[in-house]
Coordinates of N, CA, C and O in Angstrom, one line a residue:
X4 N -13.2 -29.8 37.8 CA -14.0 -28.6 37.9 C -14.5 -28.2 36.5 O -13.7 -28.1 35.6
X5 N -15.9 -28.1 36.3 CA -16.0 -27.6 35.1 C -16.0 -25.9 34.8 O -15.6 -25.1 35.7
X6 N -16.2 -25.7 33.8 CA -16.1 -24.3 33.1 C -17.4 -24.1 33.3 O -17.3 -22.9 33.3
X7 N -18.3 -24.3 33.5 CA -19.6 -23.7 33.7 C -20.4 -23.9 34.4 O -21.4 -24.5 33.9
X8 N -20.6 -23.6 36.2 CA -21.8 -23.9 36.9 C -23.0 -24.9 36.2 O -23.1 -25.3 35.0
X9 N -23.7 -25.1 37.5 CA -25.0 -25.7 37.0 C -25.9 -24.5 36.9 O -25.8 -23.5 37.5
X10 N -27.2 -25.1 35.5 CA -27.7 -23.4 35.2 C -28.2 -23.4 36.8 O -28.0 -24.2 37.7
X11 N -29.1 -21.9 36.6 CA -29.8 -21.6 37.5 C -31.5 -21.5 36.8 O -32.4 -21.0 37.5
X12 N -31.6 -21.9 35.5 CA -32.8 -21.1 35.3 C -33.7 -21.3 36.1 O -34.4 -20.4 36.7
X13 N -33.8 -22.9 36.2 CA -35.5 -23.2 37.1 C -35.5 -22.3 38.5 O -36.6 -22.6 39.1
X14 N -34.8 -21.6 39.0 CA -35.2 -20.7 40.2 C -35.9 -19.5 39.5 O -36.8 -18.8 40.1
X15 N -35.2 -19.3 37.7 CA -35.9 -18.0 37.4 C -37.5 -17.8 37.5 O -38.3 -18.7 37.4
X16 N -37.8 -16.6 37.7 CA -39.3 -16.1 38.0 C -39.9 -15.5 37.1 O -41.0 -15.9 36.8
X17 N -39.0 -14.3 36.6 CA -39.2 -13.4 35.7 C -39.9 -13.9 34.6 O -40.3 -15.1 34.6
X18 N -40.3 -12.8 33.2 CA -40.8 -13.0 32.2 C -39.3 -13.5 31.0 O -38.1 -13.2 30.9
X19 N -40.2 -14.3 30.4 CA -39.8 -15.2 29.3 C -39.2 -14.3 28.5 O -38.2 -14.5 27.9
X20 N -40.1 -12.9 28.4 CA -39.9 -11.5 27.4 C -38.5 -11.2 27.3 O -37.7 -11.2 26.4
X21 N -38.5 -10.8 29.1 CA -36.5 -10.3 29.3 C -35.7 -11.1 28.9 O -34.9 -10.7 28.1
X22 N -35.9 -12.6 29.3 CA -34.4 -13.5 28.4 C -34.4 -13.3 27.0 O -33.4 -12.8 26.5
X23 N -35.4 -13.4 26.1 CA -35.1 -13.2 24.8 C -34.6 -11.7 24.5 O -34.0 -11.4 23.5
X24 N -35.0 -10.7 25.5 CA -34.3 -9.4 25.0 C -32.9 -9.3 25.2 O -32.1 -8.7 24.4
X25 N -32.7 -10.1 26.4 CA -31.5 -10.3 27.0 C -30.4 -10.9 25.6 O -29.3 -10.4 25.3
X26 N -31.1 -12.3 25.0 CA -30.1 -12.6 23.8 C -30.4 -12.0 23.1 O -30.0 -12.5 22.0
X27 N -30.9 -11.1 22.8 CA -31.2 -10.0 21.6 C -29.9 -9.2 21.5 O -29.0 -8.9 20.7
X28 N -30.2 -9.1 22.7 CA -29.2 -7.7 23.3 C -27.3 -8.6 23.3 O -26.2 -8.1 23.0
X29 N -27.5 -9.7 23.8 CA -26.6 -10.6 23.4 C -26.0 -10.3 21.8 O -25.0 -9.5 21.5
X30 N -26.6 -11.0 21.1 CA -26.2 -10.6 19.2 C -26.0 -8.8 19.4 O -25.0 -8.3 19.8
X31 N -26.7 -8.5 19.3 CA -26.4 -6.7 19.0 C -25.3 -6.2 20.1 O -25.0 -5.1 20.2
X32 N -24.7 -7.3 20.8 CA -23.3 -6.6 21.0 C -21.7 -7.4 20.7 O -20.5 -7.0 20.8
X33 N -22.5 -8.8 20.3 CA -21.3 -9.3 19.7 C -20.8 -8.6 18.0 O -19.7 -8.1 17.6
X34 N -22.2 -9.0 17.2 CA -21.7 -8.0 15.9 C -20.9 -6.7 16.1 O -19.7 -6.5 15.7
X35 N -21.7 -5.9 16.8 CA -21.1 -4.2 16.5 C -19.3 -4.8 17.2 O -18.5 -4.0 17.0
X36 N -19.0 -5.6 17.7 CA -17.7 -5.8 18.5 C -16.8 -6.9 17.4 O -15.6 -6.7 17.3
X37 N -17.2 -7.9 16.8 CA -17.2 -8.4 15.6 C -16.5 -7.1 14.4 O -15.5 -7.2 13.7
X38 N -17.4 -6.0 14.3 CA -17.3 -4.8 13.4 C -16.0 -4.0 13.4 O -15.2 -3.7 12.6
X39 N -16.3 -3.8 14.9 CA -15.1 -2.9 15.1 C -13.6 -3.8 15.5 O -12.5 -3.3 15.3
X40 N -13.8 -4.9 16.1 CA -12.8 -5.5 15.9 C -12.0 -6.2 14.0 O -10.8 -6.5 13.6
X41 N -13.0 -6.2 13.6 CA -12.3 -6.9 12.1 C -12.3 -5.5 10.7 O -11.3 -5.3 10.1
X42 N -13.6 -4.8 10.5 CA -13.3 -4.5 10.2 C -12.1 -3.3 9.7 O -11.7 -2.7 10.6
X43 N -11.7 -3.0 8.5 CA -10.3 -2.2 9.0 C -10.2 -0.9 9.4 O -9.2 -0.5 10.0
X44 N -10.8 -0.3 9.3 CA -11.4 1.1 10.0 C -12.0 0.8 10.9 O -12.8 1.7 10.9
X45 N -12.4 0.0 11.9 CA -13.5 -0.7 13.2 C -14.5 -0.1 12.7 O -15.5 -0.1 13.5
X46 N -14.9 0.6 11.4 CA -16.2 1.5 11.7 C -16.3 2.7 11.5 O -17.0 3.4 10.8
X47 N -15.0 3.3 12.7 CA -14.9 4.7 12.5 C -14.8 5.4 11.1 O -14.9 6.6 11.4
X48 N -14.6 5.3 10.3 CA -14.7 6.0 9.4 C -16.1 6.2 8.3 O -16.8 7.1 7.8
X49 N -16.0 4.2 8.1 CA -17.1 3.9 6.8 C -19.0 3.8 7.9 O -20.0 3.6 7.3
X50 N -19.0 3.9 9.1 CA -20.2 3.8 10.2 C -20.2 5.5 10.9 O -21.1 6.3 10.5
X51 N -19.4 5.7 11.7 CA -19.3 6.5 12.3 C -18.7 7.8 11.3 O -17.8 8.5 11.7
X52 N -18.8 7.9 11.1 CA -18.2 8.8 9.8 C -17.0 9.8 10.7 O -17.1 11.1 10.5
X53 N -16.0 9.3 11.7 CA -15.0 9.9 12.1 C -14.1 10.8 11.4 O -13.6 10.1 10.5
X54 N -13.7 11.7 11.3 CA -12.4 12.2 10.7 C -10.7 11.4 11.0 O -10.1 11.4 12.1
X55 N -10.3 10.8 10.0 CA -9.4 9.7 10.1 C -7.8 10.1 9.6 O -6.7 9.5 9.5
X56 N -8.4 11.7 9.4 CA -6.6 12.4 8.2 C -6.1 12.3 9.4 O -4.9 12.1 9.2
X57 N -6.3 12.5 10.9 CA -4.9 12.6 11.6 C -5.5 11.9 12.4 O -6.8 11.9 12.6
X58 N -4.4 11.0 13.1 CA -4.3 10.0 14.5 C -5.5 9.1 13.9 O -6.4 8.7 14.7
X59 N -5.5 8.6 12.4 CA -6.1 7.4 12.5 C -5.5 5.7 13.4 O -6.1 4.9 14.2
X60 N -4.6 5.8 13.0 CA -4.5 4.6 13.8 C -4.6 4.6 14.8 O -4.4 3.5 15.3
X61 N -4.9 5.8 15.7 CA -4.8 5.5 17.5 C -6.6 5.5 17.1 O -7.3 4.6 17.5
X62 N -6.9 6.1 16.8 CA -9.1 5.9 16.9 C -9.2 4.3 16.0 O -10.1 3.5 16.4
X63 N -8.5 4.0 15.1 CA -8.9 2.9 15.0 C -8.6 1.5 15.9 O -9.3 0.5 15.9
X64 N -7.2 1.7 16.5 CA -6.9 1.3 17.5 C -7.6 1.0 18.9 O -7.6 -0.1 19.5
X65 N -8.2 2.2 19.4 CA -9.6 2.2 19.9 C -11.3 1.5 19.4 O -12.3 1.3 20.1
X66 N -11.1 1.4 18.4 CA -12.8 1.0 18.1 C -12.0 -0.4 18.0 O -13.0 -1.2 17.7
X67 N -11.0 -1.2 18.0 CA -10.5 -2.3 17.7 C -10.5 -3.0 19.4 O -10.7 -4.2 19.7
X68 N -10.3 -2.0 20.4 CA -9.8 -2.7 21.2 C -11.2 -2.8 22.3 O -11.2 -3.5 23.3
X69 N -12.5 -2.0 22.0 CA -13.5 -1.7 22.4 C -13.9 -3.0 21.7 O -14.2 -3.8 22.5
X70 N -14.0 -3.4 20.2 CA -14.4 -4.3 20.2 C -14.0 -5.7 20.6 O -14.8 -6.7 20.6
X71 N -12.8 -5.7 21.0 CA -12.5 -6.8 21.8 C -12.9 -6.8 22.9 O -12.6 -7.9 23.4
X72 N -13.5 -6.1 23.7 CA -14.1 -6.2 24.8 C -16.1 -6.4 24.4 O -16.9 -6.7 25.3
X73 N -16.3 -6.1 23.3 CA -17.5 -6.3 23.1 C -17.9 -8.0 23.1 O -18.6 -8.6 23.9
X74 N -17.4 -8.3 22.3 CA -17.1 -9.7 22.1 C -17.4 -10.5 23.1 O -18.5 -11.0 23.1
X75 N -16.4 -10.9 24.3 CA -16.5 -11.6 25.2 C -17.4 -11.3 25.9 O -18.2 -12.2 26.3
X76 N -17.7 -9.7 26.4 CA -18.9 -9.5 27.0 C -20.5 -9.9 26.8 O -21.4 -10.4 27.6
X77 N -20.5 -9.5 25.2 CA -21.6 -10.2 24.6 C -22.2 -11.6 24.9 O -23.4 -12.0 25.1
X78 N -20.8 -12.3 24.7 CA -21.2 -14.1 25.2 C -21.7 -13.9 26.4 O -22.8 -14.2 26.8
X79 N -20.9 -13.5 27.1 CA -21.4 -13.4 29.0 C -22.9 -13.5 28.9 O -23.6 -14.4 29.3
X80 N -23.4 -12.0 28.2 CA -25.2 -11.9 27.8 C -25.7 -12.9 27.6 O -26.5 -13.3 28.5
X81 N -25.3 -13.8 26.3 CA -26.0 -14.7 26.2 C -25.9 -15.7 27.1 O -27.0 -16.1 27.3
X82 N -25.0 -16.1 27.6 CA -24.7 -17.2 28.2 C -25.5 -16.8 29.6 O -25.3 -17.8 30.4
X83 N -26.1 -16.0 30.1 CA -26.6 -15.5 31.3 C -28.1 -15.8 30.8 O -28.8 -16.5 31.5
X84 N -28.7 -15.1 29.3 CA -29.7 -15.5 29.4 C -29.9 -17.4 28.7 O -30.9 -18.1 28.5
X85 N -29.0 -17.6 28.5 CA -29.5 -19.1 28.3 C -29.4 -20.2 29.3 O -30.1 -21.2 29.2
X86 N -28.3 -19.9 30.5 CA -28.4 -20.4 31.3 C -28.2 -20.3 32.4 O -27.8 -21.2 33.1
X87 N -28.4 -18.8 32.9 CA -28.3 -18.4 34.4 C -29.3 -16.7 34.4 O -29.1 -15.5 34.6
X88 N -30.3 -17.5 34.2 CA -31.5 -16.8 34.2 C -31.7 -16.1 35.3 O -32.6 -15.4 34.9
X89 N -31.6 -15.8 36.5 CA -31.1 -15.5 38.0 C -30.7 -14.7 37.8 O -31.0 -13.8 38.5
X90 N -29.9 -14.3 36.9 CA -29.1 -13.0 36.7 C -29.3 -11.8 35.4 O -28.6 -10.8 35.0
X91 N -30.7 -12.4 35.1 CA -31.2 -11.5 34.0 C -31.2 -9.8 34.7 O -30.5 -8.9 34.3
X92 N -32.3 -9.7 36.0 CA -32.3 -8.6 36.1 C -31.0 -7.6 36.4 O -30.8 -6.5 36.0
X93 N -30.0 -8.3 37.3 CA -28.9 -7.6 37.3 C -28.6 -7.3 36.2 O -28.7 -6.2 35.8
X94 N -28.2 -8.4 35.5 CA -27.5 -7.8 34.0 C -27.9 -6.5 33.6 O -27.3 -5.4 33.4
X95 N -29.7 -7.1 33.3 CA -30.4 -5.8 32.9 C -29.9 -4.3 33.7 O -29.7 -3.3 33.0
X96 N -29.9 -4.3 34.6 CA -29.7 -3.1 35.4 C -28.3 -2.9 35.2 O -28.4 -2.1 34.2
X97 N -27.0 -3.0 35.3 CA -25.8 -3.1 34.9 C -25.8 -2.3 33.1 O -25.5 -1.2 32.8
X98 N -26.5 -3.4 32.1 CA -26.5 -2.9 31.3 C -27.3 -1.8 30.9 O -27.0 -1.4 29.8
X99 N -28.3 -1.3 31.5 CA -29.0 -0.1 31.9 C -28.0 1.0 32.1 O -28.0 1.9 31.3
X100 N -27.3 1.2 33.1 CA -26.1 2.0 33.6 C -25.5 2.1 32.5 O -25.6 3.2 31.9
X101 N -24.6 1.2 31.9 CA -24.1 1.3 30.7 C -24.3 1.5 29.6 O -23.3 1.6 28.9
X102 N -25.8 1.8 29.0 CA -26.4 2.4 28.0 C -26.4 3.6 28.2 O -25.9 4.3 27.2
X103 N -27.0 4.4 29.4 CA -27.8 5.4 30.3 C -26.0 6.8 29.9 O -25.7 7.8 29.2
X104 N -25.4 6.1 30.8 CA -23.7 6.6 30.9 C -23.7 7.0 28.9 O -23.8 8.2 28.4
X105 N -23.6 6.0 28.4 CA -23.1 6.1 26.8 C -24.1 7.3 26.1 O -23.6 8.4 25.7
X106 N -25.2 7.1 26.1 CA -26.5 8.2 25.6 C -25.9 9.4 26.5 O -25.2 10.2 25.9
X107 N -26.1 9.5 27.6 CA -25.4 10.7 28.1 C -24.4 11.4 27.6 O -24.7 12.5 27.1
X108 N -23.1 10.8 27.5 CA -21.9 11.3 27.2 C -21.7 11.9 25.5 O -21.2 12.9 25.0
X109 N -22.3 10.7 24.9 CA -22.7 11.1 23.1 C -23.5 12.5 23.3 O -22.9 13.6 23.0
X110 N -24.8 12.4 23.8 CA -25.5 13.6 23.2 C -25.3 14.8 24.2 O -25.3 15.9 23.8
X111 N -25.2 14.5 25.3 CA -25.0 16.0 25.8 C -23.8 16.1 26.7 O -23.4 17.1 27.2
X112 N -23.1 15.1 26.9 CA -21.6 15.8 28.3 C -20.5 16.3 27.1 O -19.8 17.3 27.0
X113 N -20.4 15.1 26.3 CA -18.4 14.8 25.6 C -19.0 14.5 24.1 O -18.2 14.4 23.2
X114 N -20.5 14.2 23.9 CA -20.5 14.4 22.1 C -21.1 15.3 21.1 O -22.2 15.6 20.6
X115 N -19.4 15.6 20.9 CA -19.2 16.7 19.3 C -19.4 16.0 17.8 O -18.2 15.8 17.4
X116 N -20.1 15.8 17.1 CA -19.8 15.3 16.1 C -20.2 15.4 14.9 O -20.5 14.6 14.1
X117 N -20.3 16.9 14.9 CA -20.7 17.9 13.4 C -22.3 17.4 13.3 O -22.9 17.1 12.2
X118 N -22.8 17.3 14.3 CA -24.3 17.0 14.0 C -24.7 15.4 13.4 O -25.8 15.1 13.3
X119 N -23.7 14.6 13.1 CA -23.5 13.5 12.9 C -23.6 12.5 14.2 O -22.6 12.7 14.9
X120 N -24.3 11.7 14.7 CA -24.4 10.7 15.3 C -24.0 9.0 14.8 O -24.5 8.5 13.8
X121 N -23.4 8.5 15.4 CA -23.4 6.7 14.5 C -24.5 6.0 15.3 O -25.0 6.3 16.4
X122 N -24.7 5.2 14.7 CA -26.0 4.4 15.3 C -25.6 4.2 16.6 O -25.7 5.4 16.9
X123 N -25.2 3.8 17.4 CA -24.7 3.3 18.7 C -25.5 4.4 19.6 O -26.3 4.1 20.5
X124 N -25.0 6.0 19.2 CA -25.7 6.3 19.9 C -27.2 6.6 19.9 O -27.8 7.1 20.9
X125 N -27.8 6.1 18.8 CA -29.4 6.4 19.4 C -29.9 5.0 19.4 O -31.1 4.8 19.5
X126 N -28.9 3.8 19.4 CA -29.2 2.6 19.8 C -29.6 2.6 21.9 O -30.4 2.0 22.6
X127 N -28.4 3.6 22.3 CA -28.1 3.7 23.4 C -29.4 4.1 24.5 O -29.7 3.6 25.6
X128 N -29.9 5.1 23.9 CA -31.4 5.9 24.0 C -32.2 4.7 23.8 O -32.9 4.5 24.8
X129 N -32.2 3.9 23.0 CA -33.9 3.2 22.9 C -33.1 1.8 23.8 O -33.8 1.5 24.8
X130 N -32.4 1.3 23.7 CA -31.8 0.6 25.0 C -32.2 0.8 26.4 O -32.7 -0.1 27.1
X131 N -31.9 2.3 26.9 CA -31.9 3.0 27.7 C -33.4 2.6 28.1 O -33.4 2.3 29.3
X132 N -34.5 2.6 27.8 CA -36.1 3.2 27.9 C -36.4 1.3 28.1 O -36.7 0.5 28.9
X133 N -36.0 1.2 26.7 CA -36.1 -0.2 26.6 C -35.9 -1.9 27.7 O -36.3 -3.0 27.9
X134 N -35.0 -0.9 28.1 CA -34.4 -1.9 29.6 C -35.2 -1.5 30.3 O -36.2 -2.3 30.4
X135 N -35.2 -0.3 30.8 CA -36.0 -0.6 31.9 C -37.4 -1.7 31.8 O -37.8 -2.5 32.6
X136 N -38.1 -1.3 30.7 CA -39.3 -2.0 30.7 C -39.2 -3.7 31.2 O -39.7 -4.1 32.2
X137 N -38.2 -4.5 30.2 CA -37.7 -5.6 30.3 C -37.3 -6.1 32.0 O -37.6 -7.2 32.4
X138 N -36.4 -4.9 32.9 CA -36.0 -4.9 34.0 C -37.1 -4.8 35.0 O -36.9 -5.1 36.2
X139 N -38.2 -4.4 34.5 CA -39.4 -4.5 35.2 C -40.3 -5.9 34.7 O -41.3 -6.5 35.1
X140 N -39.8 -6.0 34.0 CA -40.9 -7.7 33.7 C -40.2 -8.4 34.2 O -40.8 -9.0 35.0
X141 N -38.3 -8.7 34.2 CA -37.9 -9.8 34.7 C -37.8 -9.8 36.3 O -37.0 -10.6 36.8
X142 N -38.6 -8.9 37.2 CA -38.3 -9.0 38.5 C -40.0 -9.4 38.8 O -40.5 -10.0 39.8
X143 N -40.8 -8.9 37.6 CA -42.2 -9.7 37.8 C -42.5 -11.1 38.1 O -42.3 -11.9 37.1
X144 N -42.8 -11.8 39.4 CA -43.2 -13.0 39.2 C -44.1 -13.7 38.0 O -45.3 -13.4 38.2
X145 N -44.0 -14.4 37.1 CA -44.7 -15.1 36.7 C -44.9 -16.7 36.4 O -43.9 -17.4 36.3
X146 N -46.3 -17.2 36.2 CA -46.2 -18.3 36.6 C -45.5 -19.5 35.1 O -45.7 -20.7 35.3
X147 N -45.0 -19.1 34.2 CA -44.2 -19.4 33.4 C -42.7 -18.2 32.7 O -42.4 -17.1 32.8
X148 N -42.2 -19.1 32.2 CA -41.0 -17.7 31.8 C -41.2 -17.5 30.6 O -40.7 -16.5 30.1
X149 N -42.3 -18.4 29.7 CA -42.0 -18.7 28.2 C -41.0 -18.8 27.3 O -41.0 -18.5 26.1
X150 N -40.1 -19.3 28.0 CA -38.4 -19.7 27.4 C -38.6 -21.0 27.9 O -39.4 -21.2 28.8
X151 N -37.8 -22.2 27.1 CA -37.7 -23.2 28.2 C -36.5 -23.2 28.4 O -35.6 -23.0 27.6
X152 N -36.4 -23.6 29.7 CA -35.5 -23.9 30.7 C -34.1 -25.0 30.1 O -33.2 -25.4 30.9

């Protein structure tokens, strides 16, 4: 049994645009997960400019263990857009939800943060607007993908 299906690209339809956003969006979530996984504050302090004098180790514990989850997910991205192109638009929509949810909760449900934002969340916002566009090209037929296959 191998580790990896046969691709699917050549069934893909979609625009060439979404897969490369798709590994865009790939790297931009292995680094920040790379970040908070290695470096020693994940971030929270020297990025996010967190307050660290009490219960640091449980928040850094948290941006450590988030970035371990960033990581492998990340690959999934890419490995979807490089070789199971079929599954761009889902992704996109999935990761749509999961941008949409994050931007939400930062700026108006659960985020306090002395008027201070860390990038992630107004990454989350232009993600947010940004997918969709992408999620609407990759469900467009077209007669090339401009990726090759």
């Amino acid at each position: 049994m191998d580790l990896l299906p046969p691709s699917t690209n050549a069934d893909y339809r979609g625009s060439g645009a979404s897969v490369v956003f798709l590994m865009l969006t790939a790297v931009l979530t292995i680094i920040p997960g790379l970040i908070h996984y290695f470096l020693p504050d994940g971030g929270a302090g020297v990025i996010a400019h967190l307050d660290l004098t009490t219960r640091a180790s449980t928040i850094i514990a948290i941006f450590a263990w988030y970035g371990a989850m960033q990581i492998p997910f990340g690959i999934l991205i890419g490995l979807v857009a490089w070789r199971y192109r079929t599954l761009v638009p889902l992704l996109l929509l999935l990761l749509i939800i999961q941008q949409a949810l994050s931007a939400f909760a930062a700026w108006v449900f659960k985020g306090e943060f002395g008027g201070h934002h860390p990038p992630e969340h107004f990454a989350s916002v232009i993600f947010t607007v940004l997918g969709f566009v992408f999620l609407a090209l990759s469900l467009r037929p077209s007669s090339t993908t401009g990726v090759a296959a």
